[in-house]
Structures are given as C-alpha cells and as structure tokens.
Amino acid sequence: MSDPNSLSDLADEIERLVRAYSARAHAANGPAGADPEPFEPGKTPVPYASRVFTGNEVAAAVRTTLDFWLTLGPQGDAFEKELAAAIGVKRSILTNSGSSANLLAVSSLTSSKLPTERRLRPGDEVITCASGFPTTAAPIVQNGAVPVFIDSNPVTGNADCSKIEEAYAPGRTKAVVLAHALGNPFDLASVVKFCRANDLWLIEDNCDALGSLYTMPGKAPHLTGTFGDLSTQSFYPAHHITTGEGGAVNITRDMRFKVILESFRDWGRDCWCASGHENTCGKRFGWQLGELPEGYDHKYTYSHLGYNLKPLDIQAAIGREQLKRLQGFVEARRRNWERLRAGLAHLSDFLEFMEATPGSVPSWFGFMLLVRDGAPFTAVELSRHLDAHKIGNRRLFGGNLVRQPAFVQLRSDNPNALRVVGNLEGADRLMRSALFVGVYPGLTPEMLDYVIWVIGDFCIKPARKRPKTS
Ligand SMILES: Cc1ncc(COP(=O)(O)O)c(C=O)c1O
C-alpha cells in the first residue's frame, strides 16, 4: 500500500487479496479445464449446471460491497444498458429472478396506461405451453387471467405451434407467453405472425436461451428475446450467466413499457426517479392526479398494484463481469451439446434426441433425450443410473404442468381457471420420457465422454444385468 490513508489504495489492496483468495478457493469454478484436481470417473460429480467464474466476479462483488450502495444503483444502470446492447433490445429492466421477470412482464400487460382493448383483464385468456417451467405460466393466473395450455412437440421440447389457432378465442385472448425450451427457440415465425395478425402481445420467456439465434424467413439471424414485445431472462446459477438470484425483462420496441415495468417492479409507484434520486420530473409537488390532493408527493403516488422485485447493485456488478464471458459460454454450450449428440448417436434404438427448431442455432441450456416407448428401461431408471454415477440430470422441469398438484388444485377449485387444448399427449410424453444432462461451460471433454459411456453402457447392457429399480 503506497498511502495507507487513501481509500482507493485500501480498496486496491482488498481487491488484490480477494483475487489471490479466489484463485485458490475457486479454482474449480473456472471455465472447463481450470480445475487443478484430476477428473475421477464415478467419483467427481458431473453437475448438470453450475456457476463458472473467476476472481473477476468476486472482485466486482467486493468492490461494489465496499461502495455499500446496496440497492440498485450505478452498477444496475450499467448492467441494464450492457445487457440490452448484448441482446439487441431497446431496454432491459433488472429483477431479482427470472420468475419475477415473468411476473413483471405479464403484470405490465394489465396496466391502465395501455390502450383499453389491449389490456389484460381478469378472465381474459393467455396462450401458453403445457410443458416447461411453472413460473412461465403461473403469472397468468396470478394476474387473474386464464392460461390456455397448448400441447408440446416432444422432439423440440417446445410448444406445438400448429395448435395455437385452435387455442385462440377472439375477444378473450390477449397474449401469448412461451418459453424457448432448454435454449431451443420455439417456432417464432408462426407465433410472431399469429400475434401480429390478431393484435396479441407476445412475451418470450428467454430465461433458458440467452445467446440463441433464430432466422425469420428472408431475414438475418437475430437473438431470441428480440422477437416478442417483451422477453425475460434468468440469472440463476444454472443459467447461461449468473448473478446468483436475478433476472431481467427486455423491451424490444414499445418504450411505453419502461415506465410501466419500472412502476410494477418498484412498489407500483408513478414516480420514475432512479434509486437515490428525487424530483426527476421537476414537479414532485406539482401534480394533481386522480383523487389525490393537489401537490401530493409524486414519490408516494401509486398508479399500479406493484411489487418490489429489484435485485441488489452487487448482483449487477457480478452480472457485468459474467456478460463479458457470454460469447465464450455460448460456444462452449454448443460444442458440448454436439459432442454428446455425436457420442450418443448409436443409441437411437433406445433414445430419441432433442432437435433444434428449423431456422435456429440454439444456445443450449441442456442436452435433452427421450427414452423411446419400446425401450427396455424407463426414464426414471436411466435417471437413477446416472445419479448413481454422479451424473447430474433433470426432468424438463414440471413436465406436463396441468398434472402438477398446483394446477390440479386450481382446476378443482374452479374448472374455468384454466383451459386445455387437445389431449396434451406430447407434454405427457415429455413428462414420462424426457430428461436432460448438462452442457454448461465447466464440463470437460473427459466428463462428457464419461456421460456418453455411462448412458451407452446402460442402454446396451442386457436388461438382467441392469441394477434393480423399484
Ligand atoms: C424457462 C424458465 N423460465 C423461468 C425460470 C425461472 O427463473 P428463476 O429461477 O430465476 O426464477 C426458469 C428457471 O429455470 C426457466 O427455466
């Protein structure tokens, strides 16, 4: 330390120590190959996902903690801008999770600041997909609207978009909310066309798909998350970049959503001052709004029934570092997916593999396979076998959501609380037969080859030699 009295020298010294600590304590968390410990098949876990970071993220978190601004502030402003630029949207609004981002995006459609005929009102319908993550669909119910579940295509893992016309109820349908399953874009060409033709809002749940590309016929490729009116991200550790908990809503075109989203996110307030600022509008005590007394403090004027869904500035500082790694992460995920696909190809009598949607280049969240109906084992047996070999594996989240206890209860309490189109046999097949293993950037070729070997050995081993499962 050159000057013990200088705060910036003290901070530099702390950062130096933090980096030295992190280099030793977190050696295994760096990109693939950074772990000094050798990989021991069957002993070293092969997670389906994990955080990948170095001292840069830890130093950014500590530096921001030293500033002790805490709530969303300068780091948040910078991360929102950098994220929006990286995705190619007009604006990103940070939240404390992907689920909060979905809640915020759907809630924003109820705003009285939108044209009356486009507003989402209680009893209106929103088309969504039967299979996937529960908090893609839950915000529809949480906002008093009715989710209309269409079936899934088990091979892409996505909504079967040929069912969308059948789900449409003129006058009642107000929006479509769909996720890009495991990073695989849904059929954006047909969904965007359908939404435009019928004046419906489109929300892309892009939580699993940061970096995925989709090409509209006759156009250049664009990142998913730029096609709908709004899109959402998650920064939970399993996702492409992480801030621990965290997420964002992206605004693609219509900047009316900025004030609406920030209002719902920040307690429902009408005031649009950034955290720590006041009187941005220049008439904090000069408004006469609705039934409020003249001059009532604009800071305490509420135009929406809002929430508080903000993350911390520290999370944004971590996110800024993670964003610098995004391109490398996306490439590693694609490479890892291809290695698994090639290595497992000979097992196609037993397994069916997820296929990229035509026109897309996915930034894969995981490698999904389906156990064929005639195979001499079930997906549960394969999951148990992988588990026993320390290979992380997951189901396609909630499978057929309509079968989940929360949605069964919802329907039993009120049969009109949701609507189902068709027999959902695709979603049922995903629930019965699909599982996925990891492709995240911390996985090495050795680990992936071990996964291939374990799955191959399980499939080909005569049934009598397979471990008994109950
Ligand atoms: C498609 C999808 N949407 C939303 C979420 C929720 O994100 P979070 O865990 O950040 O709430 C997830 C979580 O994995 C997800 O997979």
Coordinates of C-alpha atoms and ligand atoms in Angstrom, one line a residue:
M1 CA 0.0 0.0 0.0
S2 CA 1.6 3.3 -1.1
D3 CA -0.7 5.5 1.0
P4 CA -2.4 3.9 4.0
N5 CA -4.8 6.9 4.2
S6 CA -6.0 6.7 0.7
L7 CA -9.4 4.9 0.3
S8 CA -8.7 3.9 -3.2
D9 CA -5.4 2.3 -2.2
L10 CA -7.2 0.4 0.6
A11 CA -9.8 -0.8 -1.9
D12 CA -7.0 -1.9 -4.4
E13 CA -5.3 -3.8 -1.6
I14 CA -8.5 -5.6 -0.7
E15 CA -9.1 -6.4 -4.3
R16 CA -5.6 -7.9 -4.6
L17 CA -6.2 -10.1 -1.6
V18 CA -9.7 -11.1 -2.9
R19 CA -8.2 -12.1 -6.2
A20 CA -5.5 -14.1 -4.5
Y21 CA -8.1 -15.8 -2.3
S22 CA -10.4 -16.5 -5.2
A23 CA -7.6 -18.0 -7.4
R24 CA -7.1 -20.7 -4.7
A25 CA -10.6 -21.1 -3.3
H26 CA -12.5 -21.1 -6.6
A27 CA -10.0 -22.8 -8.9
A28 CA -12.5 -25.5 -9.8
N29 CA -15.2 -22.9 -10.8
G30 CA -13.3 -21.5 -13.8
P31 CA -14.1 -22.4 -17.4
A32 CA -13.6 -26.1 -18.3
G33 CA -10.1 -27.4 -17.6
A34 CA -9.3 -24.8 -14.9
D35 CA -9.8 -27.4 -12.1
P36 CA -6.4 -28.5 -10.8
E37 CA -8.0 -31.7 -9.4
P38 CA -8.0 -34.6 -11.9
F39 CA -11.4 -35.9 -13.0
E40 CA -12.2 -39.3 -11.4
P41 CA -15.0 -41.1 -13.3
G42 CA -17.7 -42.1 -10.9
K43 CA -16.2 -40.0 -8.0
T44 CA -16.0 -36.5 -9.3
P45 CA -19.6 -35.2 -9.8
V46 CA -20.6 -34.1 -13.3
P47 CA -23.2 -31.5 -12.5
Y48 CA -26.0 -30.6 -15.0
A49 CA -25.1 -26.9 -14.4
S50 CA -23.1 -24.7 -12.2
R51 CA -21.6 -21.2 -11.9
V52 CA -18.5 -20.5 -13.9
F53 CA -16.5 -17.6 -12.7
T54 CA -13.1 -16.3 -11.7
G55 CA -11.7 -13.7 -9.4
N56 CA -13.1 -11.0 -11.7
E57 CA -16.7 -11.7 -10.5
V58 CA -15.6 -12.0 -6.8
A59 CA -13.6 -8.7 -7.0
A60 CA -16.5 -6.9 -8.7
A61 CA -18.8 -8.1 -5.9
V62 CA -16.4 -7.0 -3.2
R63 CA -15.7 -3.6 -4.8
T64 CA -19.4 -2.9 -5.0
T65 CA -19.9 -4.1 -1.5
L66 CA -17.2 -1.6 -0.3
D67 CA -19.2 1.2 -2.0
F68 CA -22.2 -0.1 0.0
W69 CA -24.8 1.5 -2.2
L70 CA -26.6 -1.9 -1.8
T71 CA -29.9 -1.2 -3.7
L72 CA -29.9 -1.0 -7.5
G73 CA -27.7 1.9 -8.4
P74 CA -24.7 2.7 -10.7
Q75 CA -23.9 -1.0 -11.4
G76 CA -27.5 -1.7 -12.1
D77 CA -27.7 1.2 -14.6
A78 CA -24.6 0.0 -16.4
F79 CA -25.7 -3.7 -16.5
E80 CA -29.1 -2.8 -17.8
K81 CA -27.5 -0.9 -20.7
E82 CA -24.9 -3.5 -21.4
L83 CA -27.4 -6.3 -21.3
A84 CA -29.8 -4.5 -23.7
A85 CA -26.9 -3.9 -26.1
A86 CA -25.8 -7.5 -25.9
I87 CA -29.3 -8.9 -26.7
G88 CA -30.2 -6.1 -29.2
V89 CA -33.3 -4.7 -27.4
K90 CA -34.2 -1.2 -26.5
R91 CA -34.1 -1.6 -22.8
S92 CA -33.5 -4.2 -20.1
I93 CA -35.1 -3.9 -16.6
L94 CA -33.3 -5.9 -13.9
T95 CA -35.3 -8.0 -11.5
N96 CA -34.5 -10.3 -8.6
S97 CA -35.2 -13.6 -10.6
G98 CA -36.5 -15.0 -13.9
S99 CA -39.7 -15.8 -12.2
S100 CA -40.1 -12.2 -11.1
A101 CA -39.3 -11.1 -14.6
N102 CA -42.2 -13.3 -15.9
L103 CA -44.5 -12.0 -13.2
L104 CA -43.5 -8.4 -14.0
A105 CA -43.9 -8.9 -17.8
V106 CA -47.4 -10.4 -17.5
S107 CA -48.4 -7.8 -14.9
S108 CA -47.3 -5.0 -17.1
L109 CA -50.0 -6.1 -19.7
T110 CA -52.7 -5.2 -17.1
S111 CA -51.6 -1.5 -17.0
S112 CA -54.2 1.2 -17.4
K113 CA -51.5 3.1 -19.4
L114 CA -52.1 0.6 -22.3
P115 CA -55.0 1.0 -24.8
T116 CA -58.2 -0.4 -23.2
E117 CA -58.7 -3.0 -25.9
R118 CA -55.2 -4.4 -25.4
R119 CA -55.2 -4.5 -21.6
L120 CA -55.1 -7.9 -19.9
R121 CA -58.1 -8.1 -17.6
P122 CA -59.4 -10.7 -15.2
G123 CA -60.9 -13.6 -17.1
D124 CA -59.0 -12.8 -20.3
E125 CA -57.0 -15.6 -21.8
V126 CA -53.3 -16.1 -22.4
I127 CA -52.0 -18.9 -24.6
T128 CA -49.0 -20.8 -23.2
C129 CA -47.4 -24.2 -23.4
A130 CA -48.4 -27.2 -21.2
S131 CA -44.8 -28.4 -20.6
G132 CA -42.0 -26.5 -19.1
F133 CA -41.2 -24.3 -16.1
P134 CA -44.1 -23.4 -13.8
T135 CA -43.4 -19.7 -13.4
T136 CA -43.7 -19.2 -17.2
A137 CA -47.5 -19.9 -16.7
A138 CA -48.1 -19.0 -13.1
P139 CA -48.1 -15.2 -13.6
I140 CA -51.1 -15.6 -15.9
V141 CA -53.1 -17.0 -13.0
Q142 CA -51.6 -14.6 -10.5
N143 CA -52.9 -11.7 -12.7
G144 CA -56.4 -13.1 -12.7
A145 CA -56.2 -14.3 -16.3
V146 CA -56.8 -17.8 -17.7
P147 CA -53.9 -19.8 -19.1
V148 CA -54.8 -21.8 -22.2
F149 CA -52.4 -24.7 -22.5
I150 CA -51.4 -26.0 -25.9
D151 CA -49.5 -29.2 -26.4
S152 CA -45.8 -29.7 -26.8
N153 CA -43.7 -31.2 -29.6
P154 CA -41.6 -33.8 -27.7
V155 CA -38.8 -33.6 -30.1
T156 CA -38.2 -29.9 -29.9
G157 CA -39.4 -29.7 -26.3
N158 CA -41.4 -26.6 -27.4
A159 CA -45.0 -25.6 -27.8
D160 CA -46.6 -27.3 -30.8
C161 CA -47.4 -24.0 -32.5
S162 CA -49.7 -25.7 -35.0
K163 CA -52.2 -25.8 -32.1
I164 CA -52.2 -22.0 -31.5
E165 CA -55.0 -21.1 -33.9
E166 CA -57.2 -23.7 -32.1
A167 CA -56.5 -22.1 -28.8
Y168 CA -57.4 -18.6 -29.9
A169 CA -60.7 -17.1 -28.6
P170 CA -61.4 -13.8 -30.4
G171 CA -62.0 -11.0 -27.9
R172 CA -60.8 -13.1 -24.9
T173 CA -57.2 -14.0 -26.0
K174 CA -54.9 -11.1 -25.2
A175 CA -51.4 -12.5 -25.2
V176 CA -49.1 -15.5 -25.9
V177 CA -46.4 -16.4 -23.3
L178 CA -44.0 -19.1 -24.4
A179 CA -40.5 -20.3 -23.4
H180 CA -37.7 -21.3 -25.6
A181 CA -37.3 -24.8 -24.1
L182 CA -33.8 -25.6 -22.9
G183 CA -32.5 -22.9 -25.3
N184 CA -34.3 -24.3 -28.3
P185 CA -36.2 -21.4 -29.9
F186 CA -39.9 -22.1 -30.5
D187 CA -41.4 -21.6 -33.9
L188 CA -41.1 -17.8 -33.8
A189 CA -42.0 -17.3 -37.5
S190 CA -45.5 -18.7 -37.0
V191 CA -46.1 -17.3 -33.5
V192 CA -45.0 -13.8 -34.4
K193 CA -47.2 -13.9 -37.5
F194 CA -50.2 -15.1 -35.4
C195 CA -49.7 -12.4 -32.7
R196 CA -49.4 -9.6 -35.3
A197 CA -52.5 -10.8 -37.2
N198 CA -54.6 -10.9 -34.0
D199 CA -53.1 -7.9 -32.1
L200 CA -51.8 -10.0 -29.3
W201 CA -48.9 -9.3 -27.0
L202 CA -46.0 -11.8 -27.2
I203 CA -43.8 -12.5 -24.2
E204 CA -40.8 -14.7 -24.9
D205 CA -39.6 -16.5 -21.8
N206 CA -35.9 -16.3 -22.8
C207 CA -34.7 -17.5 -19.4
D208 CA -33.0 -20.6 -20.8
A209 CA -32.0 -19.2 -24.2
L210 CA -29.6 -16.3 -23.8
G211 CA -27.5 -16.4 -27.0
S212 CA -29.8 -18.5 -29.1
L213 CA -30.3 -17.3 -32.7
Y214 CA -33.4 -17.5 -34.9
T215 CA -33.8 -16.5 -38.5
M216 CA -37.1 -15.3 -39.8
P217 CA -37.7 -16.3 -43.5
G218 CA -35.8 -13.8 -45.7
K219 CA -34.2 -12.0 -42.8
A220 CA -30.9 -12.0 -41.0
P221 CA -30.5 -14.1 -37.8
H222 CA -31.4 -12.4 -34.5
L223 CA -31.0 -13.4 -30.9
T224 CA -34.1 -14.8 -29.2
G225 CA -35.6 -12.3 -26.8
T226 CA -35.8 -9.7 -29.6
F227 CA -38.9 -11.0 -31.4
G228 CA -41.7 -10.6 -28.8
D229 CA -43.0 -7.3 -27.3
L230 CA -41.2 -8.3 -24.1
S231 CA -38.8 -11.1 -23.1
T232 CA -37.4 -12.3 -19.9
Q233 CA -34.0 -13.6 -18.6
S234 CA -33.0 -15.6 -15.5
F235 CA -29.5 -15.3 -13.9
Y236 CA -29.9 -18.2 -11.5
P237 CA -26.7 -20.2 -11.4
A238 CA -27.9 -22.9 -13.8
H239 CA -28.4 -20.3 -16.5
H240 CA -26.1 -19.0 -19.2
I241 CA -24.8 -16.2 -17.0
T242 CA -25.4 -15.8 -13.3
T243 CA -25.8 -13.2 -10.6
G244 CA -26.9 -15.8 -8.0
E245 CA -30.6 -14.8 -8.0
G246 CA -31.5 -12.4 -10.7
G247 CA -33.3 -11.8 -13.9
A248 CA -34.5 -9.1 -16.4
V249 CA -37.3 -8.0 -18.6
N250 CA -36.3 -6.8 -22.1
I251 CA -38.3 -4.3 -24.0
T252 CA -37.9 -4.8 -27.7
R253 CA -39.8 -1.9 -29.3
D254 CA -42.5 -0.1 -27.3
M255 CA -40.9 2.2 -24.8
R256 CA -44.2 2.8 -23.0
F257 CA -43.3 -0.4 -21.2
K258 CA -40.3 1.2 -19.5
V259 CA -42.4 3.3 -17.1
I260 CA -45.0 0.6 -16.7
L261 CA -42.4 -2.2 -15.9
E262 CA -40.4 0.0 -13.5
S263 CA -43.6 1.0 -11.8
F264 CA -44.7 -2.6 -11.2
R265 CA -41.2 -3.6 -10.2
D266 CA -40.8 -0.6 -7.8
W267 CA -43.9 -0.9 -5.5
G268 CA -46.4 0.3 -8.2
R269 CA -45.2 3.9 -7.9
D270 CA -46.0 6.6 -10.5
C271 CA -42.7 8.3 -10.0
W272 CA -39.9 7.3 -12.3
C273 CA -36.9 8.7 -10.3
A274 CA -33.9 6.3 -10.2
S275 CA -33.0 4.9 -6.7
G276 CA -31.4 7.6 -4.6
H277 CA -32.8 10.5 -6.8
E278 CA -35.8 12.7 -6.5
N279 CA -37.7 15.2 -8.5
T280 CA -36.6 13.9 -11.9
C281 CA -39.9 15.1 -13.3
G282 CA -39.2 18.6 -11.9
K283 CA -42.7 18.8 -10.3
R284 CA -42.6 16.4 -7.4
F285 CA -45.0 18.6 -5.5
G286 CA -46.8 19.9 -8.6
W287 CA -49.0 17.1 -9.7
Q288 CA -52.8 16.8 -9.4
L289 CA -53.5 13.2 -10.1
G290 CA -56.9 11.5 -9.8
E291 CA -58.4 11.7 -6.3
L292 CA -55.2 12.8 -4.6
P293 CA -54.9 16.2 -3.0
E294 CA -53.2 18.8 -5.2
G295 CA -49.4 18.7 -4.9
Y296 CA -49.3 15.3 -3.2
D297 CA -45.7 14.0 -3.2
H298 CA -45.3 12.2 -6.6
K299 CA -42.8 9.8 -4.9
Y300 CA -45.7 8.4 -3.0
T301 CA -48.2 8.2 -5.8
Y302 CA -49.1 4.7 -6.9
S303 CA -50.6 4.0 -10.3
H304 CA -50.3 0.2 -10.2
L305 CA -50.7 -2.6 -7.6
G306 CA -47.0 -3.2 -7.7
Y307 CA -44.3 -5.3 -6.1
N308 CA -40.7 -4.8 -5.1
L309 CA -38.7 -7.1 -7.4
K310 CA -35.4 -5.3 -7.6
P311 CA -32.0 -7.0 -7.3
L312 CA -29.0 -5.6 -5.4
D313 CA -26.4 -3.4 -7.1
I314 CA -23.8 -6.1 -6.1
Q315 CA -25.7 -8.6 -8.3
A316 CA -25.5 -6.2 -11.2
A317 CA -21.7 -5.9 -10.7
I318 CA -21.3 -9.6 -10.9
G319 CA -23.6 -9.7 -14.0
R320 CA -21.4 -7.2 -15.8
E321 CA -18.4 -9.5 -15.4
Q322 CA -20.4 -12.6 -16.5
L323 CA -21.7 -10.8 -19.6
K324 CA -18.2 -10.4 -20.8
R325 CA -17.9 -14.2 -20.9
L326 CA -21.3 -14.8 -22.7
Q327 CA -20.0 -15.5 -26.2
G328 CA -17.4 -18.0 -24.9
F329 CA -20.1 -19.6 -22.7
V330 CA -22.5 -20.0 -25.7
E331 CA -19.8 -21.5 -27.9
A332 CA -18.8 -24.0 -25.1
R333 CA -22.5 -25.0 -24.6
R334 CA -22.9 -25.6 -28.4
R335 CA -19.6 -27.6 -28.5
N336 CA -20.6 -29.7 -25.5
W337 CA -24.1 -30.4 -27.0
E338 CA -22.6 -31.5 -30.3
R339 CA -20.1 -33.9 -28.5
L340 CA -23.0 -35.5 -26.6
R341 CA -25.1 -35.7 -29.7
A342 CA -22.4 -37.4 -31.8
G343 CA -21.3 -39.7 -28.9
L344 CA -24.9 -40.9 -28.3
A345 CA -26.0 -41.3 -31.9
H346 CA -25.5 -45.1 -31.9
L347 CA -28.2 -45.4 -29.2
S348 CA -31.1 -44.2 -31.3
D349 CA -32.9 -47.5 -31.0
F350 CA -33.4 -46.7 -27.3
L351 CA -33.3 -42.9 -27.2
E352 CA -34.6 -40.0 -29.2
F353 CA -32.7 -36.7 -29.1
M354 CA -34.0 -33.2 -28.9
E355 CA -33.7 -31.5 -32.3
A356 CA -33.1 -27.8 -33.0
T357 CA -36.1 -25.9 -34.3
P358 CA -35.7 -25.2 -38.1
G359 CA -34.1 -21.8 -38.6
S360 CA -32.5 -21.7 -35.2
V361 CA -29.0 -22.0 -33.7
P362 CA -29.7 -22.8 -30.1
S363 CA -27.6 -21.7 -27.1
W364 CA -28.4 -24.9 -25.3
F365 CA -29.3 -25.0 -21.7
G366 CA -29.0 -28.8 -21.6
F367 CA -28.9 -31.9 -23.7
M368 CA -32.4 -33.5 -23.7
L369 CA -33.1 -37.1 -24.6
L370 CA -36.3 -39.1 -24.6
V371 CA -36.5 -42.7 -23.7
R372 CA -38.3 -44.4 -26.6
D373 CA -41.6 -46.0 -25.6
G374 CA -40.4 -49.5 -26.6
A375 CA -37.1 -49.3 -24.8
P376 CA -36.3 -52.0 -22.2
F377 CA -36.0 -49.3 -19.4
T378 CA -37.8 -46.2 -18.3
A379 CA -36.6 -42.6 -17.9
V380 CA -36.8 -43.0 -14.2
E381 CA -34.4 -46.0 -14.3
L382 CA -32.0 -44.1 -16.5
S383 CA -32.1 -41.1 -14.1
R384 CA -31.4 -43.3 -11.2
H385 CA -28.4 -44.9 -13.0
L386 CA -27.0 -41.5 -13.9
D387 CA -27.5 -40.4 -10.3
A388 CA -25.6 -43.5 -9.0
H389 CA -22.7 -42.5 -11.3
K390 CA -22.8 -38.9 -10.0
I391 CA -24.0 -37.5 -13.3
G392 CA -26.4 -34.6 -12.8
N393 CA -29.7 -34.9 -14.7
R394 CA -33.0 -33.2 -14.6
R395 CA -36.5 -33.6 -16.0
L396 CA -38.0 -31.0 -18.4
F397 CA -38.9 -29.0 -15.3
G398 CA -42.6 -29.5 -14.4
G399 CA -43.3 -31.9 -17.4
N400 CA -47.0 -31.5 -18.2
L401 CA -47.8 -28.6 -15.9
V402 CA -51.5 -29.4 -15.9
R403 CA -50.7 -32.6 -14.0
Q404 CA -48.8 -30.7 -11.3
P405 CA -50.6 -30.5 -7.9
A406 CA -50.8 -26.7 -8.0
F407 CA -52.6 -26.7 -11.4
V408 CA -54.8 -29.7 -10.4
Q409 CA -55.9 -27.8 -7.3
L410 CA -56.5 -24.7 -9.3
R411 CA -58.8 -26.6 -11.7
S412 CA -60.6 -28.4 -8.9
D413 CA -61.2 -25.1 -7.1
N414 CA -62.5 -23.5 -10.3
P415 CA -62.9 -25.6 -13.5
N416 CA -62.7 -22.4 -15.6
A417 CA -59.4 -21.2 -14.1
L418 CA -57.5 -22.8 -17.0
R419 CA -58.3 -24.2 -20.4
V420 CA -56.6 -27.1 -22.2
V421 CA -56.5 -27.5 -26.0
G422 CA -56.4 -31.1 -27.2
N423 CA -55.1 -34.1 -25.2
L424 CA -51.6 -32.9 -24.3
E425 CA -50.1 -36.2 -25.3
G426 CA -46.8 -34.5 -26.4
A427 CA -46.5 -32.9 -22.9
D428 CA -47.3 -36.3 -21.3
R429 CA -44.6 -37.9 -23.3
L430 CA -42.1 -35.3 -22.2
M431 CA -43.2 -35.9 -18.6
R432 CA -42.9 -39.7 -19.0
S433 CA -39.7 -40.0 -21.1
A434 CA -37.6 -36.9 -21.2
L435 CA -34.5 -36.0 -19.2
F436 CA -31.5 -33.8 -19.7
V437 CA -27.9 -33.7 -18.8
G438 CA -25.5 -30.8 -18.7
V439 CA -23.7 -28.9 -21.4
Y440 CA -22.5 -25.9 -19.2
P441 CA -19.1 -24.4 -19.9
G442 CA -17.5 -26.0 -16.8
L443 CA -17.7 -29.5 -18.3
T444 CA -14.6 -31.0 -19.8
P445 CA -14.4 -33.4 -22.8
E446 CA -13.5 -36.2 -20.4
M447 CA -16.6 -35.6 -18.3
L448 CA -18.8 -35.5 -21.5
D449 CA -17.2 -38.7 -22.7
Y450 CA -17.9 -40.3 -19.4
V451 CA -21.6 -39.3 -19.6
I452 CA -21.7 -40.9 -23.1
W453 CA -20.1 -44.1 -21.8
V454 CA -22.4 -44.4 -18.8
I455 CA -25.5 -43.9 -20.9
G456 CA -24.3 -46.2 -23.6
D457 CA -23.4 -48.9 -21.1
F458 CA -26.8 -48.7 -19.5
C459 CA -28.7 -48.9 -22.8
I460 CA -26.7 -51.8 -24.2
K461 CA -26.2 -53.8 -21.1
P462 CA -28.7 -56.8 -21.1
A463 CA -31.7 -56.0 -19.0
R464 CA -30.9 -58.8 -16.5
K465 CA -27.7 -57.1 -15.6
R466 CA -29.2 -53.7 -15.0
P467 CA -29.5 -52.6 -11.4
K468 CA -32.9 -53.4 -9.9
T469 CA -35.1 -50.4 -9.5
S470 CA -38.4 -50.4 -7.7
Ligands
LIG1 C1 -38.0 -21.3 -18.8 C2 -37.8 -20.8 -17.4 N1 -38.5 -19.7 -17.0 C3 -38.3 -19.1 -15.8 C4 -37.5 -19.7 -14.9 C5 -37.3 -19.1 -13.5 O1 -36.1 -18.4 -13.3 P1 -35.6 -18.2 -11.8 O2 -35.1 -19.5 -11.2 O3 -34.6 -17.1 -11.9 O4 -36.8 -17.6 -11.0 C6 -36.7 -20.8 -15.2 C7 -35.8 -21.4 -14.2 O5 -35.0 -22.3 -14.5 C8 -36.9 -21.4 -16.5 O6 -36.2 -22.5 -16.9

